[in-house]
mmCIF file with all atom_site columns, C-alpha atoms and ligand atoms in Angstrom:
data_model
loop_
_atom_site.group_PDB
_atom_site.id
_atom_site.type_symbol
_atom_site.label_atom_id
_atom_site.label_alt_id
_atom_site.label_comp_id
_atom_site.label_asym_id
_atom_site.label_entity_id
_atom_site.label_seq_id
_atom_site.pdbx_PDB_ins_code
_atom_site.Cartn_x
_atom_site.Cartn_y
_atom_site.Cartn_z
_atom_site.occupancy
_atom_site.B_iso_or_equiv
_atom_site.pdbx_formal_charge
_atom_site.auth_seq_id
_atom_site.auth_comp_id
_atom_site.auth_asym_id
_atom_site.auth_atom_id
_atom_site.pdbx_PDB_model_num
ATOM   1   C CA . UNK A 1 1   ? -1.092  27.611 0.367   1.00 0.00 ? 1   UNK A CA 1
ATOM   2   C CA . UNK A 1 2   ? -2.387  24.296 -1.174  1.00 0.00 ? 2   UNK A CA 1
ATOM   3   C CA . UNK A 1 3   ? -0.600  23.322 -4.163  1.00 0.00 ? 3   UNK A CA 1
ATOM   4   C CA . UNK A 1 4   ? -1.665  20.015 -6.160  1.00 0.00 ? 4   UNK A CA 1
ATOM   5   C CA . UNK A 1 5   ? 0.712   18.725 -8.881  1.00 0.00 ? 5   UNK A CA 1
ATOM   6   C CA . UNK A 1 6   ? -0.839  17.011 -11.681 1.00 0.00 ? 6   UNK A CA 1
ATOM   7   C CA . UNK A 1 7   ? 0.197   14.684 -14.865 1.00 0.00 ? 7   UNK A CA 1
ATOM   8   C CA . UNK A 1 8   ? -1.355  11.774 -16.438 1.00 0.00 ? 8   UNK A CA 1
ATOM   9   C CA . UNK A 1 9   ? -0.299  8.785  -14.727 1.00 0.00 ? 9   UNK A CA 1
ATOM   10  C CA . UNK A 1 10  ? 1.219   10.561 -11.895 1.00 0.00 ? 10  UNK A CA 1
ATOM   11  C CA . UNK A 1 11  ? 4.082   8.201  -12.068 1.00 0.00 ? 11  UNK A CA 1
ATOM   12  C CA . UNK A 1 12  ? 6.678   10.026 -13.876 1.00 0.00 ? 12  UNK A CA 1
ATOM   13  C CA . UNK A 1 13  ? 6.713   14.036 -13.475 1.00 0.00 ? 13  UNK A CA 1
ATOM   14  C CA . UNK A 1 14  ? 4.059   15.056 -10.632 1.00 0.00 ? 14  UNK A CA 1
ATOM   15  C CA . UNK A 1 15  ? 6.074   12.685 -8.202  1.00 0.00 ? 15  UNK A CA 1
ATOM   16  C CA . UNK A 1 16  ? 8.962   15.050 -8.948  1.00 0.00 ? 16  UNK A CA 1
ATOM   17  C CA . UNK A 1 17  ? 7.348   18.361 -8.157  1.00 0.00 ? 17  UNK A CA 1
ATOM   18  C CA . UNK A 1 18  ? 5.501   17.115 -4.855  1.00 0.00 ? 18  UNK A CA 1
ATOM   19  C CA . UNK A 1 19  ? 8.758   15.701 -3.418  1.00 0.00 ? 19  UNK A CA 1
ATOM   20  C CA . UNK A 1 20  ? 10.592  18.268 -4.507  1.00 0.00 ? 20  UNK A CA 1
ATOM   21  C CA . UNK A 1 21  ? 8.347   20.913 -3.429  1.00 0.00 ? 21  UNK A CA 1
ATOM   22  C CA . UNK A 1 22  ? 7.703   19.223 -0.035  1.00 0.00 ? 22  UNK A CA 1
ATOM   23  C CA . UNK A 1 23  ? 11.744  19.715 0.189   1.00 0.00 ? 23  UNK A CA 1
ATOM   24  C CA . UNK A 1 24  ? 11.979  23.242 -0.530  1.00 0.00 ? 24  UNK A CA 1
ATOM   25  C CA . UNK A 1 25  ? 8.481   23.901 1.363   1.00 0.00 ? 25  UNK A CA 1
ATOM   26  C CA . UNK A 1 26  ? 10.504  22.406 4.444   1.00 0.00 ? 26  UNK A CA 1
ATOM   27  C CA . UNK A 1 27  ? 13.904  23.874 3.965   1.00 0.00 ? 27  UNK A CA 1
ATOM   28  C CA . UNK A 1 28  ? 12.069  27.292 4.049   1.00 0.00 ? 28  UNK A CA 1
ATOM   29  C CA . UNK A 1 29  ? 9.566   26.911 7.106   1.00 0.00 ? 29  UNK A CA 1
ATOM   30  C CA . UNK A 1 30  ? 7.065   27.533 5.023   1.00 0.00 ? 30  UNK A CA 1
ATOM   31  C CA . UNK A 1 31  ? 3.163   26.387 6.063   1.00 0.00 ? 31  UNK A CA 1
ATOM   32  C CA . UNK A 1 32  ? 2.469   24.732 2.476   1.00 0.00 ? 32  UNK A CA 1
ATOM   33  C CA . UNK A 1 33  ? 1.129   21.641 1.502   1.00 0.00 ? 33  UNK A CA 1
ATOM   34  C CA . UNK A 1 34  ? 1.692   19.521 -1.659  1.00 0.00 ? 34  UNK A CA 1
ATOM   35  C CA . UNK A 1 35  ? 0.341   16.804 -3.002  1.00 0.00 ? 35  UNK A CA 1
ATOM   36  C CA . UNK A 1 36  ? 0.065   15.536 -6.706  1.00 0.00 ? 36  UNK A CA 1
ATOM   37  C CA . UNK A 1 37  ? -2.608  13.509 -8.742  1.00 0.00 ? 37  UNK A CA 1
ATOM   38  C CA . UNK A 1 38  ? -3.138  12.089 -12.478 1.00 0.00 ? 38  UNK A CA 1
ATOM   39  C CA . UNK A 1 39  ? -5.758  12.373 -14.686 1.00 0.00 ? 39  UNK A CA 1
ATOM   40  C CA . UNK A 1 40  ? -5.750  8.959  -16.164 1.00 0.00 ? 40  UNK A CA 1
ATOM   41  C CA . UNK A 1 41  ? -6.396  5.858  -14.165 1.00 0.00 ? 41  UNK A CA 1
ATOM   42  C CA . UNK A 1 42  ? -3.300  3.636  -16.023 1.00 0.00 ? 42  UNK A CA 1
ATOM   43  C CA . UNK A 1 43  ? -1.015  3.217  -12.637 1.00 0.00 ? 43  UNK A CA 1
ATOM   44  C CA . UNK A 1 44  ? -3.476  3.923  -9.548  1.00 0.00 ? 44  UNK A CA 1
ATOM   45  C CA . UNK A 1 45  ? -2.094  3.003  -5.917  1.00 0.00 ? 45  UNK A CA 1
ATOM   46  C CA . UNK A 1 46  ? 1.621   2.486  -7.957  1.00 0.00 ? 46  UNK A CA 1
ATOM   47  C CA . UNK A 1 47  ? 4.398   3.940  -6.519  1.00 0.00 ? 47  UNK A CA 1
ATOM   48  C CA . UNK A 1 48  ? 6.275   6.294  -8.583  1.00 0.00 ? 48  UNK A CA 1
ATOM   49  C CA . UNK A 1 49  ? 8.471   5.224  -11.890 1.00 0.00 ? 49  UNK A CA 1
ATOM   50  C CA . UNK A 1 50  ? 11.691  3.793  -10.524 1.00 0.00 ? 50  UNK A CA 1
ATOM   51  C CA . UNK A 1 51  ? 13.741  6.591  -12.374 1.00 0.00 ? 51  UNK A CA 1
ATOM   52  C CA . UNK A 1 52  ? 11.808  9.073  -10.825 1.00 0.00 ? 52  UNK A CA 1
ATOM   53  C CA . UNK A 1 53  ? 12.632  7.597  -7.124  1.00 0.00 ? 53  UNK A CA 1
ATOM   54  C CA . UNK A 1 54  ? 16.427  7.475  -8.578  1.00 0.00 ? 54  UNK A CA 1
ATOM   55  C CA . UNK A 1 55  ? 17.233  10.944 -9.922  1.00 0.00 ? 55  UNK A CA 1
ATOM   56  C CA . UNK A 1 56  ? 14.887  12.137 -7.181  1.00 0.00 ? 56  UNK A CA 1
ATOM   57  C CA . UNK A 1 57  ? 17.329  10.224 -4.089  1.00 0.00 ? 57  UNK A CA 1
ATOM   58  C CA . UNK A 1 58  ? 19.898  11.130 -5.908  1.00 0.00 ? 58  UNK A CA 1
ATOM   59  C CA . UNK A 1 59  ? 19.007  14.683 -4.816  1.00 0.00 ? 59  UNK A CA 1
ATOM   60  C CA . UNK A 1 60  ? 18.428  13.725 -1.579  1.00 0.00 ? 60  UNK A CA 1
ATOM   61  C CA . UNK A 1 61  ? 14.626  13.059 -1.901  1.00 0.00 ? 61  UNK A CA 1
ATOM   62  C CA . UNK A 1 62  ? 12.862  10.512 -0.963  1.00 0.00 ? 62  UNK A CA 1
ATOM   63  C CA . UNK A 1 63  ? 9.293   9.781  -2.871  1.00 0.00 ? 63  UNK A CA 1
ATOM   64  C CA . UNK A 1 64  ? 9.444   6.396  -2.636  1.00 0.00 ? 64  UNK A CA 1
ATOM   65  C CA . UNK A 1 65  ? 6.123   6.080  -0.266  1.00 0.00 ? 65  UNK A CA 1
ATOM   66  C CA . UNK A 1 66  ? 4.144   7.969  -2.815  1.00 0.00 ? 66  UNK A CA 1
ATOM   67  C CA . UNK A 1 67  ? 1.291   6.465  -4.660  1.00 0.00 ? 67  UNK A CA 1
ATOM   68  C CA . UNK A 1 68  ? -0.931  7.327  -7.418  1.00 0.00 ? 68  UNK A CA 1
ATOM   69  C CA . UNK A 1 69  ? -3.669  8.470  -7.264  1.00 0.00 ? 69  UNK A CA 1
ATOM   70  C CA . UNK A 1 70  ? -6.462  9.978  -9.792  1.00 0.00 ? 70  UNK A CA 1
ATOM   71  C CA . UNK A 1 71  ? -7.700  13.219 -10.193 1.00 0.00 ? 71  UNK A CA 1
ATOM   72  C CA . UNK A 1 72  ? -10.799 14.959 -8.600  1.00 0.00 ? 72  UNK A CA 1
ATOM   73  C CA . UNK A 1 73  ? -13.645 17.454 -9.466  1.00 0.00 ? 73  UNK A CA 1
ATOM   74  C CA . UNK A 1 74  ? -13.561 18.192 -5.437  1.00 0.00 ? 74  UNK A CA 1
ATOM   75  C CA . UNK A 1 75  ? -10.147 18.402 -5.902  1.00 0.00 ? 75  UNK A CA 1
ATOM   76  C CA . UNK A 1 76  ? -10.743 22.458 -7.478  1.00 0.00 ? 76  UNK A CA 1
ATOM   77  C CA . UNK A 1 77  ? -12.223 23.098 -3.969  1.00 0.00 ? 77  UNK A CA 1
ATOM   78  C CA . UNK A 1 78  ? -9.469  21.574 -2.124  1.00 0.00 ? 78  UNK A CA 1
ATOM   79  C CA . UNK A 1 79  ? -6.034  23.553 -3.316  1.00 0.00 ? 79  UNK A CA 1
ATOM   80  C CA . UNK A 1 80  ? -5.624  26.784 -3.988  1.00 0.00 ? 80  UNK A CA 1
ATOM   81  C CA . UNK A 1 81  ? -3.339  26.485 -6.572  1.00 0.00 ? 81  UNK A CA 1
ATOM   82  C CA . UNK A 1 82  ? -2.950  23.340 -9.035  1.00 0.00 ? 82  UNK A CA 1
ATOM   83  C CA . UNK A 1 83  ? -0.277  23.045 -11.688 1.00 0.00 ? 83  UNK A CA 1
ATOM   84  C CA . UNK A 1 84  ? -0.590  21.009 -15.078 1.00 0.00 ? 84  UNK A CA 1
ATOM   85  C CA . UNK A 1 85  ? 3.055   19.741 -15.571 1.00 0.00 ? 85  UNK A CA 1
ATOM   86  C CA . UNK A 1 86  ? 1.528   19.979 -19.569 1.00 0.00 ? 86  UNK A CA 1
ATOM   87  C CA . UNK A 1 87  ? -1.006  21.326 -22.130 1.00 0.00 ? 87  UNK A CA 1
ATOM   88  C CA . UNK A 1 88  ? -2.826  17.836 -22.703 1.00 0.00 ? 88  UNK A CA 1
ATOM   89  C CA . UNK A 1 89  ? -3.147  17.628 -18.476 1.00 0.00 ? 89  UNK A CA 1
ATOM   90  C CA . UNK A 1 90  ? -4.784  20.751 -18.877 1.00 0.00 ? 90  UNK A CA 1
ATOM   91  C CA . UNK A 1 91  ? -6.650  19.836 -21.159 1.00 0.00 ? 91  UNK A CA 1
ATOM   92  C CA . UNK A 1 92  ? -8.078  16.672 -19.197 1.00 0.00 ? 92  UNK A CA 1
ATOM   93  C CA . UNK A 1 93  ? -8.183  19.048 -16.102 1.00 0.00 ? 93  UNK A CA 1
ATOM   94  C CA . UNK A 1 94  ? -10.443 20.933 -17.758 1.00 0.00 ? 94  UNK A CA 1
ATOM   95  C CA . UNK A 1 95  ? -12.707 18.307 -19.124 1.00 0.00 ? 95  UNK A CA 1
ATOM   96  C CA . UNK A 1 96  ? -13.110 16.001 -15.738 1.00 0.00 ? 96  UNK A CA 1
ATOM   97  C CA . UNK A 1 97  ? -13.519 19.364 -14.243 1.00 0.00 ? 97  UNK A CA 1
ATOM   98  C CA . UNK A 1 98  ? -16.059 20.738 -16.331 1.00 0.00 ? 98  UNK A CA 1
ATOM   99  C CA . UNK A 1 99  ? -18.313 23.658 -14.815 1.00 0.00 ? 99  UNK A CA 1
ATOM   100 C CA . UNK A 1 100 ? -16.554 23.476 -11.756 1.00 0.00 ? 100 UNK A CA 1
ATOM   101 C CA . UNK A 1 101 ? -12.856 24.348 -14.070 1.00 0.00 ? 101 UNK A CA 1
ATOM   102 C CA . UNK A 1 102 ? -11.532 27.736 -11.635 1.00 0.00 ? 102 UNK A CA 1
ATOM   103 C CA . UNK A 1 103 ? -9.247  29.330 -14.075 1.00 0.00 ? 103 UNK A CA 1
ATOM   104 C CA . UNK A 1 104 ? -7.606  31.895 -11.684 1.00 0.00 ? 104 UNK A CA 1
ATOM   105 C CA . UNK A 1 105 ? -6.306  28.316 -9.659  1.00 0.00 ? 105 UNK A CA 1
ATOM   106 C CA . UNK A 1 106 ? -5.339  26.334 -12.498 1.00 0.00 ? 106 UNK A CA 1
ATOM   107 C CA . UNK A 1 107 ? -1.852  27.301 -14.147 1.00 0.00 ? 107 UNK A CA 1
ATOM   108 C CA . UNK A 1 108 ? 0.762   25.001 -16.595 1.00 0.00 ? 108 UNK A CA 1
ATOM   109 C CA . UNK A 1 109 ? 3.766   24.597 -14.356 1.00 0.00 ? 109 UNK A CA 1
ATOM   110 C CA . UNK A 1 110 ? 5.695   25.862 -16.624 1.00 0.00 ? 110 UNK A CA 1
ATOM   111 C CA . UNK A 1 111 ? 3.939   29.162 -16.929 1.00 0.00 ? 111 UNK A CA 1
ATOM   112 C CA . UNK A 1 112 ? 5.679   30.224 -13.908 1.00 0.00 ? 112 UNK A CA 1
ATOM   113 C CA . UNK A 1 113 ? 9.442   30.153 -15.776 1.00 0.00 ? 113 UNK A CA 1
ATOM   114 C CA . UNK A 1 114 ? 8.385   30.752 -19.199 1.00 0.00 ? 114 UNK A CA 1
ATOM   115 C CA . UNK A 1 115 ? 4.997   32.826 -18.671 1.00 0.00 ? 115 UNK A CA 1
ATOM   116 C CA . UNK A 1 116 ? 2.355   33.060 -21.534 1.00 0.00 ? 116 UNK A CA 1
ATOM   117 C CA . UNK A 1 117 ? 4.648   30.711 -23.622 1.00 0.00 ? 117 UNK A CA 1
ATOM   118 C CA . UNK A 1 118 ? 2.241   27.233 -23.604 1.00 0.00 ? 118 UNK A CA 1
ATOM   119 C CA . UNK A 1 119 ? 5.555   24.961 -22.303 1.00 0.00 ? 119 UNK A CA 1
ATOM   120 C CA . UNK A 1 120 ? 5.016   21.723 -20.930 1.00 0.00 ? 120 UNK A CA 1
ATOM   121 C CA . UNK A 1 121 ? 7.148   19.175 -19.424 1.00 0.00 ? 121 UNK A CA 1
ATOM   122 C CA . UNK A 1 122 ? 7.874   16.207 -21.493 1.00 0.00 ? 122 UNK A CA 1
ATOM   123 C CA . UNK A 1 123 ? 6.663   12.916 -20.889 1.00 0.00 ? 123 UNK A CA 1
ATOM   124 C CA . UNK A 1 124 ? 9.774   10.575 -19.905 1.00 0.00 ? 124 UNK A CA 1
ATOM   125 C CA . UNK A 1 125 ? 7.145   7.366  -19.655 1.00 0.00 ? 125 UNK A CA 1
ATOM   126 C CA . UNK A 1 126 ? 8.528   6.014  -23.005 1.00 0.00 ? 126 UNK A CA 1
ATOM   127 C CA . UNK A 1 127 ? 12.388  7.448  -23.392 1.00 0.00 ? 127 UNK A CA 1
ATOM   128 C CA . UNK A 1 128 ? 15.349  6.492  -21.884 1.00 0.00 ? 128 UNK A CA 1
ATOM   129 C CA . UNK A 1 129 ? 16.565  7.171  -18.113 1.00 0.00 ? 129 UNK A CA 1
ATOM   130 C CA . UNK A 1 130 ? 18.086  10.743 -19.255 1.00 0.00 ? 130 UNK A CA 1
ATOM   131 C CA . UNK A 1 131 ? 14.994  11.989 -20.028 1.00 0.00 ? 131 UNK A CA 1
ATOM   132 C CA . UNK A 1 132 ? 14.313  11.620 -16.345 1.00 0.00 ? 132 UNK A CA 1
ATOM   133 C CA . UNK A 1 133 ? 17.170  14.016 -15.440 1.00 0.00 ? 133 UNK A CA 1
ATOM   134 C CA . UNK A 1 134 ? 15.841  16.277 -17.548 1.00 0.00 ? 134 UNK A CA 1
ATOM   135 C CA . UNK A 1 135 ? 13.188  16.330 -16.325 1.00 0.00 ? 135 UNK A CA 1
ATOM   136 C CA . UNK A 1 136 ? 13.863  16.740 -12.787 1.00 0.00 ? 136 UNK A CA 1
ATOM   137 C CA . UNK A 1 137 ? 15.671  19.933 -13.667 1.00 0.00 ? 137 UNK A CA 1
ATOM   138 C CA . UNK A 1 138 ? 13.371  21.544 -15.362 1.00 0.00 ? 138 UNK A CA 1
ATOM   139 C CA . UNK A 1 139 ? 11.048  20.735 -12.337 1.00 0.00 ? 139 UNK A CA 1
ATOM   140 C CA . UNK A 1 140 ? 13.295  22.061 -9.896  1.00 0.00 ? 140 UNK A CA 1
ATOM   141 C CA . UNK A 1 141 ? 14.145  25.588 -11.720 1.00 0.00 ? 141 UNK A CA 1
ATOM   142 C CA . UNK A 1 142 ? 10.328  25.883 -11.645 1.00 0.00 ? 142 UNK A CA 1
ATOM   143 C CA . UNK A 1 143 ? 9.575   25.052 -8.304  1.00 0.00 ? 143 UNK A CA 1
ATOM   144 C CA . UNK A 1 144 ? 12.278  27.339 -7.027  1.00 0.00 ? 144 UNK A CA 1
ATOM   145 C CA . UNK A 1 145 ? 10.574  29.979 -8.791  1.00 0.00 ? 145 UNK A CA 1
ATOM   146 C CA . UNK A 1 146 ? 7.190   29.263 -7.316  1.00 0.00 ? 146 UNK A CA 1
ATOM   147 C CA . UNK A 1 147 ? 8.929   29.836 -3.943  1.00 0.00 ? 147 UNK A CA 1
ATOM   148 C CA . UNK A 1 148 ? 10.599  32.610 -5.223  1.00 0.00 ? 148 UNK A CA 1
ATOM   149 C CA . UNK A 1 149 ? 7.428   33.950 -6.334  1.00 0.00 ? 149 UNK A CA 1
ATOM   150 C CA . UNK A 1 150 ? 4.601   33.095 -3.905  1.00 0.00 ? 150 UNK A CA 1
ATOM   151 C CA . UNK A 1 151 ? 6.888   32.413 -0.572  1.00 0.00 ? 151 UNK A CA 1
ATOM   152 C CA . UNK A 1 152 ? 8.956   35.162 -0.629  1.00 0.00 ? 152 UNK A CA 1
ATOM   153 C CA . UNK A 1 153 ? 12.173  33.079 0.449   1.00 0.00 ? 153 UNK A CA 1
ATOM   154 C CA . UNK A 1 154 ? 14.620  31.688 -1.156  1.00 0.00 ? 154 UNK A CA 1
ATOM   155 C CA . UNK A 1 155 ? 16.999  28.867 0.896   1.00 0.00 ? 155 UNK A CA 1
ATOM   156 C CA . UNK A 1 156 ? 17.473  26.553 -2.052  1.00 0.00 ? 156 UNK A CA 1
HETATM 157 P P1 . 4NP B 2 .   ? 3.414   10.907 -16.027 1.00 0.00 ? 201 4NP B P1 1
HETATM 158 O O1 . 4NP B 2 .   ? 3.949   9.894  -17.157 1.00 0.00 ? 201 4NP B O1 1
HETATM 159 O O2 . 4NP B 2 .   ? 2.145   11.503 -16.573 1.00 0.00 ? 201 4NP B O2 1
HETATM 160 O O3 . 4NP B 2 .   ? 4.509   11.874 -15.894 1.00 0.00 ? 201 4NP B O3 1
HETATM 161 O O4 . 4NP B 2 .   ? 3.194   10.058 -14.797 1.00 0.00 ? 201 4NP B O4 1
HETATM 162 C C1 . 4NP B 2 .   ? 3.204   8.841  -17.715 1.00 0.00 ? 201 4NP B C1 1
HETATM 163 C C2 . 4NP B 2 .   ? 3.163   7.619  -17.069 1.00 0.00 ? 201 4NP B C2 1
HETATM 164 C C3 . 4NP B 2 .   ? 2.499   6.565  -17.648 1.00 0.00 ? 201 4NP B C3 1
HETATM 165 C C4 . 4NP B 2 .   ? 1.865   6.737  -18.867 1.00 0.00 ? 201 4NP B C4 1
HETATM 166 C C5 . 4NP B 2 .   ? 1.910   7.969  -19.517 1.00 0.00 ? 201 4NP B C5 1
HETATM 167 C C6 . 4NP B 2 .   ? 2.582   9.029  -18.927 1.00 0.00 ? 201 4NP B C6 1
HETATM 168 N N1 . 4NP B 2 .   ? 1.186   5.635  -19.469 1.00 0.00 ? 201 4NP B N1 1
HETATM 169 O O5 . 4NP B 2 .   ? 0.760   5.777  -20.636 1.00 0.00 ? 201 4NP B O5 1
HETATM 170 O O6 . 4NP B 2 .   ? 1.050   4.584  -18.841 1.00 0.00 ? 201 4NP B O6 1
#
């Protein structure tokens, strides 16, 4: 399975889930990749927001060699699964994307705790350095899940 994590500036939250996901992916053998994109061009080739490298080592993940990068069309062909971390992603998604937009691969991240309930992740870009915590948690229930779900193992 190919699984691309997308936000806006992919800075702040997709960072998150790829590293995080990469982790899990690896502590469960599991043949996955993961990468993560942005739909807006504010912070291309940056490496991810300094909170998000902190509360991510802090967990004993490293995304520090990460860097932005924007969003595809060719992108749709490339994964088979790609997660909106929120409903205005989705919403871009579905714009840049535009005839080639493949419902059945597209999903809001958060659809996979809270199905059929809209959720998204907040945006920490403007709030304090908490907001990055939570954040992170509410990334790493989810992607638990998704392993839960999709991989059928669960060494978390
Ligand atoms: P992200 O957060 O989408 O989680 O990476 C943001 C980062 C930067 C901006 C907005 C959101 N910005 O406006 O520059």
């Amino acid at each position: 399975m190919r699984i691309l994590m997308v936000c806006l500036g992919n800075i702040c939250r997709s960072p998150i889930a790829e590293g995080l996901m990469k982790d899990i992916i690896k502590q469960n053998n599991l043949d996955w990749t993961v990468f993560s994109a942005g739909t807006e061009n504010y912070h291309i080739g940056e490496p991810p927001h300094l909170f998000s490298q902190k509360i991510c080592q802090k967990n004993g993940v490293d995304i520090s060699r990460q860097r932005a990068r924007l969003f595809d069309v060719a992108d749709m062909e490339k994964y088979d699964k790609i997660y909106a971390m929120a409903t205005d992603v989705l919403k871009a998604i579905r714009q840049k994307a535009g005839r080639q937009f493949d419902e059945t691969k597209i999903s809001l991240f958060l659809d996979e705790l809270y199905p059929g309930q809209s959720r998204s992740v907040p945006d920490p870009w403007y709030g304090p350095e908490e907001g990055y915590e939570e954040v992170f948690d509410m990334i790493q229930k989810t992607c638990k899940a998704i392993i839960f779900k999709y991989g059928g193992k669960i060494i978390l």
